[in-house]
Short mmCIF file of C-alpha atoms in Angstrom, two decimals:
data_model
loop_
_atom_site.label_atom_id
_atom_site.label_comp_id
_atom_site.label_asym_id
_atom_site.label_seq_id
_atom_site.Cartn_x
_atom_site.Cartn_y
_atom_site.Cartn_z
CA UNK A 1 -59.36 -93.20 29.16
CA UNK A 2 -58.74 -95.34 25.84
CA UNK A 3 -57.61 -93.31 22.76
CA UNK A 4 -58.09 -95.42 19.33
CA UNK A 5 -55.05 -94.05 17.40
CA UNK A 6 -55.32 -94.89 13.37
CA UNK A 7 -52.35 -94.52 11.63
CA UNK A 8 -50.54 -95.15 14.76
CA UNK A 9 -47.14 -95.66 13.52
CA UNK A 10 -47.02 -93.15 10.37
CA UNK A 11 -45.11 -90.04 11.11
CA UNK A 12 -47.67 -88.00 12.98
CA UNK A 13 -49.39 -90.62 14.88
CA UNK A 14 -46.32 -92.37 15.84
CA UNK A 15 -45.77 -89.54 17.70
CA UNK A 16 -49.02 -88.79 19.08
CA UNK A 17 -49.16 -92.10 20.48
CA UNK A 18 -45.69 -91.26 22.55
CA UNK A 19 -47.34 -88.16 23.96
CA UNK A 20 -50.62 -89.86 24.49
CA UNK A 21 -48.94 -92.58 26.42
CA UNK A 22 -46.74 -89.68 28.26
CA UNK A 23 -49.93 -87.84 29.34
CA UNK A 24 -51.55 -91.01 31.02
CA UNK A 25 -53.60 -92.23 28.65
CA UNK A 26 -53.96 -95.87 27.30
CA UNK A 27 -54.56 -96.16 23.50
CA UNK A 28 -54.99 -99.20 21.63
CA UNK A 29 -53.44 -98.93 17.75
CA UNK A 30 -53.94 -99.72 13.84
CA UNK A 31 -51.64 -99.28 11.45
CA UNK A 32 -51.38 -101.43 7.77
CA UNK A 33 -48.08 -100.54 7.47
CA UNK A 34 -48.55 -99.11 4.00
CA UNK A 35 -46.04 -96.06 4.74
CA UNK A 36 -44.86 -96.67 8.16
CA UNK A 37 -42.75 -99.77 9.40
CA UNK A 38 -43.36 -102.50 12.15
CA UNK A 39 -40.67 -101.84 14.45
CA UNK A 40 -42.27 -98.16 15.20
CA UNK A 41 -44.78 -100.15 17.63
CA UNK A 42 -41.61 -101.20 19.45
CA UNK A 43 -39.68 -97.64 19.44
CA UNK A 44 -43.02 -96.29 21.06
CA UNK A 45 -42.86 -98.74 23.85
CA UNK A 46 -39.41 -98.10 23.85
CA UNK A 47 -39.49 -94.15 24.51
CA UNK A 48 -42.37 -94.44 27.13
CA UNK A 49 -41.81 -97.38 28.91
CA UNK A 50 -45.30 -98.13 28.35
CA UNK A 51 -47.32 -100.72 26.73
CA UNK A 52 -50.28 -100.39 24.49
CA UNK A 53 -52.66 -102.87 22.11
CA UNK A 54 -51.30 -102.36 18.31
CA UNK A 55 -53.58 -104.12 15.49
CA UNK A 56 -52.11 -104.69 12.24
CA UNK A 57 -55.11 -103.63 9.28
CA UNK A 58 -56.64 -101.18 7.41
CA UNK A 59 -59.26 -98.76 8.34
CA UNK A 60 -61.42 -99.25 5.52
CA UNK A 61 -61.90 -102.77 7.22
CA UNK A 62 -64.73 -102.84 8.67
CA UNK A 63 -64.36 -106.37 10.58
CA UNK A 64 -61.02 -105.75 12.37
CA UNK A 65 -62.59 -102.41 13.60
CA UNK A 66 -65.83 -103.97 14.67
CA UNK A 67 -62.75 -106.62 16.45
CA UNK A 68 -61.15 -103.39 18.25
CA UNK A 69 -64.07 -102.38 19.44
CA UNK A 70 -65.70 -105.25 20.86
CA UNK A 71 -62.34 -106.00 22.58
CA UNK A 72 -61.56 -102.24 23.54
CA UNK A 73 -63.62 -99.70 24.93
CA UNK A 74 -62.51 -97.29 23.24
CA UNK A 75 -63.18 -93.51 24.93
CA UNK A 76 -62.16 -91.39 21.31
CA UNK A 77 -60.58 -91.81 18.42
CA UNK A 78 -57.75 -89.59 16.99
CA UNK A 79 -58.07 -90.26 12.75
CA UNK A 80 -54.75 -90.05 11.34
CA UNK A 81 -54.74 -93.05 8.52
CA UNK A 82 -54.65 -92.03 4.70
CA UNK A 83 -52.90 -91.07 1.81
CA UNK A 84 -50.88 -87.61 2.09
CA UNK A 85 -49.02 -86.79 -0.78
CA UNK A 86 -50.22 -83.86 -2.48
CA UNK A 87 -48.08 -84.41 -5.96
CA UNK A 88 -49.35 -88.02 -6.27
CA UNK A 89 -52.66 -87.00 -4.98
CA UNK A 90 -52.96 -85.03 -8.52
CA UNK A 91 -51.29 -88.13 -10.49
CA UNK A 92 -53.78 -90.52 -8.70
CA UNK A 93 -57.18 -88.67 -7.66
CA UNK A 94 -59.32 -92.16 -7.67
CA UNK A 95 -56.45 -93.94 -4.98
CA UNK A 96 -56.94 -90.94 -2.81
CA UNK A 97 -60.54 -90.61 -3.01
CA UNK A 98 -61.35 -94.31 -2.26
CA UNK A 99 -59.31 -94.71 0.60
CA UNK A 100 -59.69 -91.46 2.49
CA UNK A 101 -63.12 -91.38 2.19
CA UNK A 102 -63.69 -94.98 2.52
CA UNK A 103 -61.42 -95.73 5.92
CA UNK A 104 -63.15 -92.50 7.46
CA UNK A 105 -66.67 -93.84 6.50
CA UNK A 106 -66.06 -97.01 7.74
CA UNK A 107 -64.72 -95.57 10.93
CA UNK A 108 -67.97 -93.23 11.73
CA UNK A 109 -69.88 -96.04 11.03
CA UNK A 110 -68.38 -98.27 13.77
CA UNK A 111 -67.80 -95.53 16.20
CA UNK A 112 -71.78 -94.89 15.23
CA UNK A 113 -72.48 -97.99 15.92
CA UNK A 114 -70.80 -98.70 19.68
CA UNK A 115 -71.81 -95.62 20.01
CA UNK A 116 -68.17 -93.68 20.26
CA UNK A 117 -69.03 -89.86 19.62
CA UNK A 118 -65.46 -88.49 19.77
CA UNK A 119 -63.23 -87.72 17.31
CA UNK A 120 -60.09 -85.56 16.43
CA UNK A 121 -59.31 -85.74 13.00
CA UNK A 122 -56.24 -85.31 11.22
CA UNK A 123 -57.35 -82.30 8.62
CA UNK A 124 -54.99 -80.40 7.05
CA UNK A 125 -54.13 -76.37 5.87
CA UNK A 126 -54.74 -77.80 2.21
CA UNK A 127 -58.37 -77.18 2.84
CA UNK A 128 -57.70 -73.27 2.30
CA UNK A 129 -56.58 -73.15 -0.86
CA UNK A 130 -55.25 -69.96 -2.22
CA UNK A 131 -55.70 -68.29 1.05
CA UNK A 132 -56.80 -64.31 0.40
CA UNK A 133 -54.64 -62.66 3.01
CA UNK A 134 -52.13 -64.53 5.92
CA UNK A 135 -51.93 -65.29 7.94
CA UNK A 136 -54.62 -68.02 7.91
CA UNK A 137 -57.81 -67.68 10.45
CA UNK A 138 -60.06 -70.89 10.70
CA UNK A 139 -62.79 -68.71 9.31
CA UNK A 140 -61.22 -68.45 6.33
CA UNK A 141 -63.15 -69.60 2.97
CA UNK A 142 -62.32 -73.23 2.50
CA UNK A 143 -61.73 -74.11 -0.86
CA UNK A 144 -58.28 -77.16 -2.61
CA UNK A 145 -56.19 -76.98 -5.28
CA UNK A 146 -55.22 -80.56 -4.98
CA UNK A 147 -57.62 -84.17 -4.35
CA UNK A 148 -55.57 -84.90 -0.97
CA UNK A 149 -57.01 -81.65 0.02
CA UNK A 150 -60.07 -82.24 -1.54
CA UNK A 151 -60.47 -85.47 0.33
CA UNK A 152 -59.81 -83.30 3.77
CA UNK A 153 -62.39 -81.08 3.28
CA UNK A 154 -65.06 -83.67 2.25
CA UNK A 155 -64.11 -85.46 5.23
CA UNK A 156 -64.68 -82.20 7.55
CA UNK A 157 -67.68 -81.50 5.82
CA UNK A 158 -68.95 -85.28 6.79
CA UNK A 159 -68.15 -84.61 10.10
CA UNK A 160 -69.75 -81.34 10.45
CA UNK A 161 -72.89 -82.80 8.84
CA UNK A 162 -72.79 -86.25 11.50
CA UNK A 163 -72.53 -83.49 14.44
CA UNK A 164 -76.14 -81.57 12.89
CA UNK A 165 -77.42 -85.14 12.54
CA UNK A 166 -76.20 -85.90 16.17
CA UNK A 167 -75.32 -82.98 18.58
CA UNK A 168 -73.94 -85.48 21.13
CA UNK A 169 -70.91 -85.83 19.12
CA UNK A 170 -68.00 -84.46 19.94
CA UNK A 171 -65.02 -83.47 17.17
CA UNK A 172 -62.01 -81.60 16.90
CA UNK A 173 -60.79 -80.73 12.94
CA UNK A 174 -57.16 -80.10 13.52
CA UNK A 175 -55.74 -78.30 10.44
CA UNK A 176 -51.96 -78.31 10.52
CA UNK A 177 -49.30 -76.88 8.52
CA UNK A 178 -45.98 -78.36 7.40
CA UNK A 179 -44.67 -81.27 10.22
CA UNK A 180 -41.10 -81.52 10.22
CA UNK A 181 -38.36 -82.48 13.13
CA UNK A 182 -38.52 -86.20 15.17
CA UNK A 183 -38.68 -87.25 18.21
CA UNK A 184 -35.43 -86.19 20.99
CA UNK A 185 -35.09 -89.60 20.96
CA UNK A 186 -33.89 -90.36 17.25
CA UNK A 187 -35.72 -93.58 17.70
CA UNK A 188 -39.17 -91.80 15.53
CA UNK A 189 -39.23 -89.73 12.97
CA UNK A 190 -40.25 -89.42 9.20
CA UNK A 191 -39.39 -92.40 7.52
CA UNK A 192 -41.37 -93.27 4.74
CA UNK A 193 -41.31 -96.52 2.77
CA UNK A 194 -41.97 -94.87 -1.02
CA UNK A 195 -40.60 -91.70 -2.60
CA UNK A 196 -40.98 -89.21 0.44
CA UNK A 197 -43.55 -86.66 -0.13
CA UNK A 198 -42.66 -83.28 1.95
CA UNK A 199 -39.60 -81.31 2.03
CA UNK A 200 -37.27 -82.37 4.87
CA UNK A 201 -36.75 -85.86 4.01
CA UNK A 202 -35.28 -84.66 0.52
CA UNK A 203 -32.47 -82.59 2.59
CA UNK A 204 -31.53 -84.84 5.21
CA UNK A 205 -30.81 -87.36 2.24
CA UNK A 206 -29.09 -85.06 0.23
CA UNK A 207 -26.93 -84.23 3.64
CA UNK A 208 -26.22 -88.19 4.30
CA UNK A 209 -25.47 -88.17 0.66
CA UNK A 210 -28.30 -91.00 -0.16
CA UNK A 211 -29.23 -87.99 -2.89
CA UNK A 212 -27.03 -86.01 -4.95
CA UNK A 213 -29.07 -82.62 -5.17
CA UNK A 214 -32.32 -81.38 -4.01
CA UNK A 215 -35.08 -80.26 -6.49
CA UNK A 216 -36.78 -76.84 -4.74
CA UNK A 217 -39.68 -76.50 -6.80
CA UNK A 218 -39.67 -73.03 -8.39
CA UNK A 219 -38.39 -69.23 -7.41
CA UNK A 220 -40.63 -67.24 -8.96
CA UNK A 221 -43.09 -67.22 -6.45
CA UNK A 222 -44.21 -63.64 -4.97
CA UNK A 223 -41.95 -64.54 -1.81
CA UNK A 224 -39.05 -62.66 -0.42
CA UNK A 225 -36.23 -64.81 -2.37
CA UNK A 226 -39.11 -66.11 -4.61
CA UNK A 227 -39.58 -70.11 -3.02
CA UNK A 228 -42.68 -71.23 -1.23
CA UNK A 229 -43.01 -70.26 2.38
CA UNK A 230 -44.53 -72.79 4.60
CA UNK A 231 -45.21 -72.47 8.44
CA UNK A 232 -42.96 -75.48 9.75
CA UNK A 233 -44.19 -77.10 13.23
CA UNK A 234 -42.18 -79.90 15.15
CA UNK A 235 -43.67 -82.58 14.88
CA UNK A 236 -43.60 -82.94 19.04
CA UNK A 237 -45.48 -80.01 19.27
CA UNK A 238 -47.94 -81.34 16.69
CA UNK A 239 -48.42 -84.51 18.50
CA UNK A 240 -48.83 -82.30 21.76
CA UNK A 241 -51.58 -80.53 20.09
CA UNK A 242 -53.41 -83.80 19.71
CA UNK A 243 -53.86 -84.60 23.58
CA UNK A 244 -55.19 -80.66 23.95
CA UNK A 245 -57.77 -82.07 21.37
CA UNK A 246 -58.60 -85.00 22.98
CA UNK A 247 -59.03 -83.37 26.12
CA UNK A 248 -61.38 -80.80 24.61
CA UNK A 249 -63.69 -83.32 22.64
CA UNK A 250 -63.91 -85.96 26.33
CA UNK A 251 -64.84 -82.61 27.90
CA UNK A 252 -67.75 -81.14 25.56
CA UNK A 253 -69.67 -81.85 22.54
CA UNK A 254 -69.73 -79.52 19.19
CA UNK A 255 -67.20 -79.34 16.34
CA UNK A 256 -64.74 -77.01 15.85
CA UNK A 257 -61.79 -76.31 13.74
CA UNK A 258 -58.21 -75.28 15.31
CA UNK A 259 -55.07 -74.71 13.06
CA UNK A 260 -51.98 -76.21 14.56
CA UNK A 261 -48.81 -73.93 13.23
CA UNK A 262 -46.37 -71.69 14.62
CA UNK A 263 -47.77 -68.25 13.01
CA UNK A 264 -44.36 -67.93 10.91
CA UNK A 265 -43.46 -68.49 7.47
CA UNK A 266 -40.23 -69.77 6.15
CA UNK A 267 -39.05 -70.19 2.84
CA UNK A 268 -37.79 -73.36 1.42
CA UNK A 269 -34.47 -71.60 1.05
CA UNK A 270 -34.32 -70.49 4.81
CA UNK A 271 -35.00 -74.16 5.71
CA UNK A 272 -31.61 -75.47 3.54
CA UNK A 273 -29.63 -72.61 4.99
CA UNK A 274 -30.91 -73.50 8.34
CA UNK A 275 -30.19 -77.26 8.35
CA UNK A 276 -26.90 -76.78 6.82
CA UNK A 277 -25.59 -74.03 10.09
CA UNK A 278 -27.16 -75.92 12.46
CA UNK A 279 -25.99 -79.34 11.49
CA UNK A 280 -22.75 -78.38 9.74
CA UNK A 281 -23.20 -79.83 6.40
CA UNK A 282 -23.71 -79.33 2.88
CA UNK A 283 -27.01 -79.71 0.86
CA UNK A 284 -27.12 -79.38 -2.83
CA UNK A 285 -30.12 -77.89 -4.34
CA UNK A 286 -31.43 -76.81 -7.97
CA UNK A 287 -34.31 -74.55 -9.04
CA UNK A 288 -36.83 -76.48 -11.14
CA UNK A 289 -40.48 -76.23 -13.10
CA UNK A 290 -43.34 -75.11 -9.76
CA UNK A 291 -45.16 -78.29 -8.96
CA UNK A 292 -48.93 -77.96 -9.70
CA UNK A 293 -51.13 -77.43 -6.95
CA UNK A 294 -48.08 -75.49 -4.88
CA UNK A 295 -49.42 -72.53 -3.54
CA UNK A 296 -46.64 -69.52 -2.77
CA UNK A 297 -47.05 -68.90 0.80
CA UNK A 298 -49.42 -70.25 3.60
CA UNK A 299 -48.66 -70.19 7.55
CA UNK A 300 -51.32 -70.27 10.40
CA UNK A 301 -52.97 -67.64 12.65
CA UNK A 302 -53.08 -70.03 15.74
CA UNK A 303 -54.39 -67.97 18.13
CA UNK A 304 -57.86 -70.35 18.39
CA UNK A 305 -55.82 -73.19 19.48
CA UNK A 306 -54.09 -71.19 22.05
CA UNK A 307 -57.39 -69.45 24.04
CA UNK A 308 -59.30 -73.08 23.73
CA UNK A 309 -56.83 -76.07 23.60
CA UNK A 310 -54.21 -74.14 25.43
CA UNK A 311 -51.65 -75.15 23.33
CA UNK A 312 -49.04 -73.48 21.31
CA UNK A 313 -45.72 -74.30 19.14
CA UNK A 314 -42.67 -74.35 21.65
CA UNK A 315 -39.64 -75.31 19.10
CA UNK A 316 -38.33 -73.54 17.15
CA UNK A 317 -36.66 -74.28 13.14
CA UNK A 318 -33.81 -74.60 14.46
CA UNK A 319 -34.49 -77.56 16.97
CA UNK A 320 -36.73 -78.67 13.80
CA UNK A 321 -33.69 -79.21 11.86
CA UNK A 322 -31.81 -80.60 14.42
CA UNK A 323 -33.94 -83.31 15.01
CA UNK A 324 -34.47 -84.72 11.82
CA UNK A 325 -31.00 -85.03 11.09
CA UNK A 326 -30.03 -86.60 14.17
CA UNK A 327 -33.14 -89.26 13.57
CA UNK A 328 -31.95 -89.91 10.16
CA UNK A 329 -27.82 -90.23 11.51
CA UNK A 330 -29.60 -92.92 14.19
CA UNK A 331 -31.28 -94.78 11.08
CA UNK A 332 -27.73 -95.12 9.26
#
C-alpha cells in the first residue's frame, strides 16, 4: 500500500513517515519546506533504512499533485501540511485561512479526481473550544477561539460534507492534543525554522541557554498552581496513531473522529519541573499577560481511539522530556 504523506518532514509527519515506513508501508512525500528543513528526508531514510519518493512543493499546487499522482498510485493520503500556530493564527487570520483551506481543497479535488477516497487528516483539540466539562469526548460541541482552529473545523466539516456527497469515502479526523518529545533517535524532532510556536521548544532553549528565560503565559488560570494544563502526547505515539488510522480508513468507508491524547493533564509548571529532574538542568521562567485564545485546561478522553484504532499513548512525560532534550543536545 502507498501512503501520500503531506507535510512529510514537519514535526508530526516527519515522524509518521518513520512509523509508516516501520509498519511496511511505502509512502511517497511533499513537503515546501516552509517550517521543516531538507535534510529531514535524509534522517527518515536514515532511521528506517528505507527509501521513499519525497517531492519538494506546496499543496495548494495543484500541478505537482496532479504530477504525484499520475506517477504514484497512491492508496490514502494522511493531510498534515498547514499553518499551526495558534498566536500568529490570531495576528494573521487571512494567511491561515488561504492556505489551510486552499492546500486541503486542492487536495480533495485531486484525490476526487483519480479517484483516491481515503484520508486521515491532521485535525486538532482546538476544534472544542472552551470545552464544558473534561475530560474531552469526541461528541463534544465543536466550537474555536482561535482562526487555526477555525480553519480545522471548516476543514472537518468539508470532509464530513464530501463523505454525504460520496459514501465511498473513507476518513479518519484525528484530533490531537499537545505533541511534544522526538524521535529515540535524536536524528527528528521539533525544529522549526521561525519563532517556535508550542511550549517545549521554548524550554529546551532556555536549558541549552540559546534563551535567557521562558515566558509561561499567565497563573491565574482556574488550575491547581493556576497555568494552563495541556494533555502532552509523544510525538511517537502520535505518529503511531496515524498507521491505526490508516489501517481503519483502507479497511472501511465512513468518517469518524478519534482524539489522540493520553487522558492526563499537566500544567505548564509540571512540564518545567519535569524537564529540569529528568534532564538535570536549569530553566528560567517568568509569569506574563495570558495569551488570547489560551484556554485554562483541555486533555482528551481517548477511549474511542482505543476500542476502534486500537491504539493508546505508551510514554510517559517523563520519556517526553527526555527526548526532546536529547534531540536538541544532537542538533548542537
Amino acid at each position: 500500500m502507498k501512503i501520500l504523506v503531506t507535510g512529510g518532514t514537519g514535526y508530526i509527519g516527519s515522524h509518521a513517515c518513520v512509523e509508516l515506513l516501520n509498519a511496511g508501508y511505502e509512502i511517497v512525500a511533499i513537503d515546501n519546506f516552509s517550517n521543516s528543513k531538507p535534510e529531514v528526508v535524509q534522517k527518515i531514510k536514515e532511521i528506517t533504512k528505507k527509501e521513499f519518493i519525497f517531492y519538494e512543493g506546496d499543496v495548494c499546487d495543484k500541478d505537482i499533485l496532479n504530477k504525484i499522482f499520475k506517477e504514484n498510485k497512491i492508496d490514502a493520503v494522511i493531510h498534515f501540511a498547514g499553518f499551526k500556530a495558534v498566536g500568529e493564527s490570531v495576528q494573521k487570520p487571512l494567511k491561515y485561512y488561504r492556505n489551510n483551506l486552499d492546500s486541503t481543497l486542492s487536495l480533495l479535488e485531486v484525490m476526487t479526481e483519480f479517484n483516491c477516497k481515503k484520508i486521515v487528516f491532521s485535525s486538532s483539540a482546538t476544534v472544542y473550544g472552551q470545552p464544558k466539562s473534561l475530560p474531552i469526548k469526541e461528541d463534544f460541541a465543536l466550537s474555536t477561539t482561535n482562526p487555526y482552529g477555525s480553519t480545522k473545523l471548516m476543514i472537518e466539516d468539508i470532509l464530513r460534507d464530501l463523505y454525504i456527497s460520496d459514501n465511498t469515502w473513507s476518513i479518519a479526523l484525528l484530533r490531537y492534543f499537545n505533541p511534544i518529545g522526538a524521535h529515540e533517535s535524536g536524528l527528528i524532532g521539533e525544529n522549526p525554522n521561525d519563532i517556535p510556536n508550542n511550549l517545549m521548544p521554548y524550554i529546551v532553549k532556555v536549558a541549552i541557554g540559546q534563551l535567557e528565560v521562558l515566558s509561561v503565559f499567565g497563573n491565574d488560570y482556574d488550575t491547581p498552581d493556576g497555568t494552563g494544563v495541556r494533555d502532552y502526547i509523544h510525538v511517537v505515539d502520535l505518529a503511531k496513531g496515524h498507521v491505526k488510522a490508516i489501517e481503519k480508513v483502507l479497511k472501511d468507508s465512513g468518517v469518524d473522529a478519534y482524539n489522540l491524547g493520553t487522558g492526563k493533564g499537566y500544567s505548564v509548571l509540571e512540564l518545567v519541573n519535569t524537564f529540569m529532574e529528568v534532564n538535570d538542568v536549569k530553566v528560567k521562567y517568568q509569569i506574563v499577560d495570558r495569551r488570547p485564545g489560551d484556554i485554562a485546561a483541555c486533555y482528551a478522553d481517548a477511549m474511542k481511539a482505543k476500542l476502534v484504532l486500537n491504539w493508546q499513548a505508551e510514554k510517559d512525560i517523563k520519556q517526553m522530556c527526555k527526548d526532546a532534550y536529547n534531540f536538541v543536545k544532537k542538533q548542537k
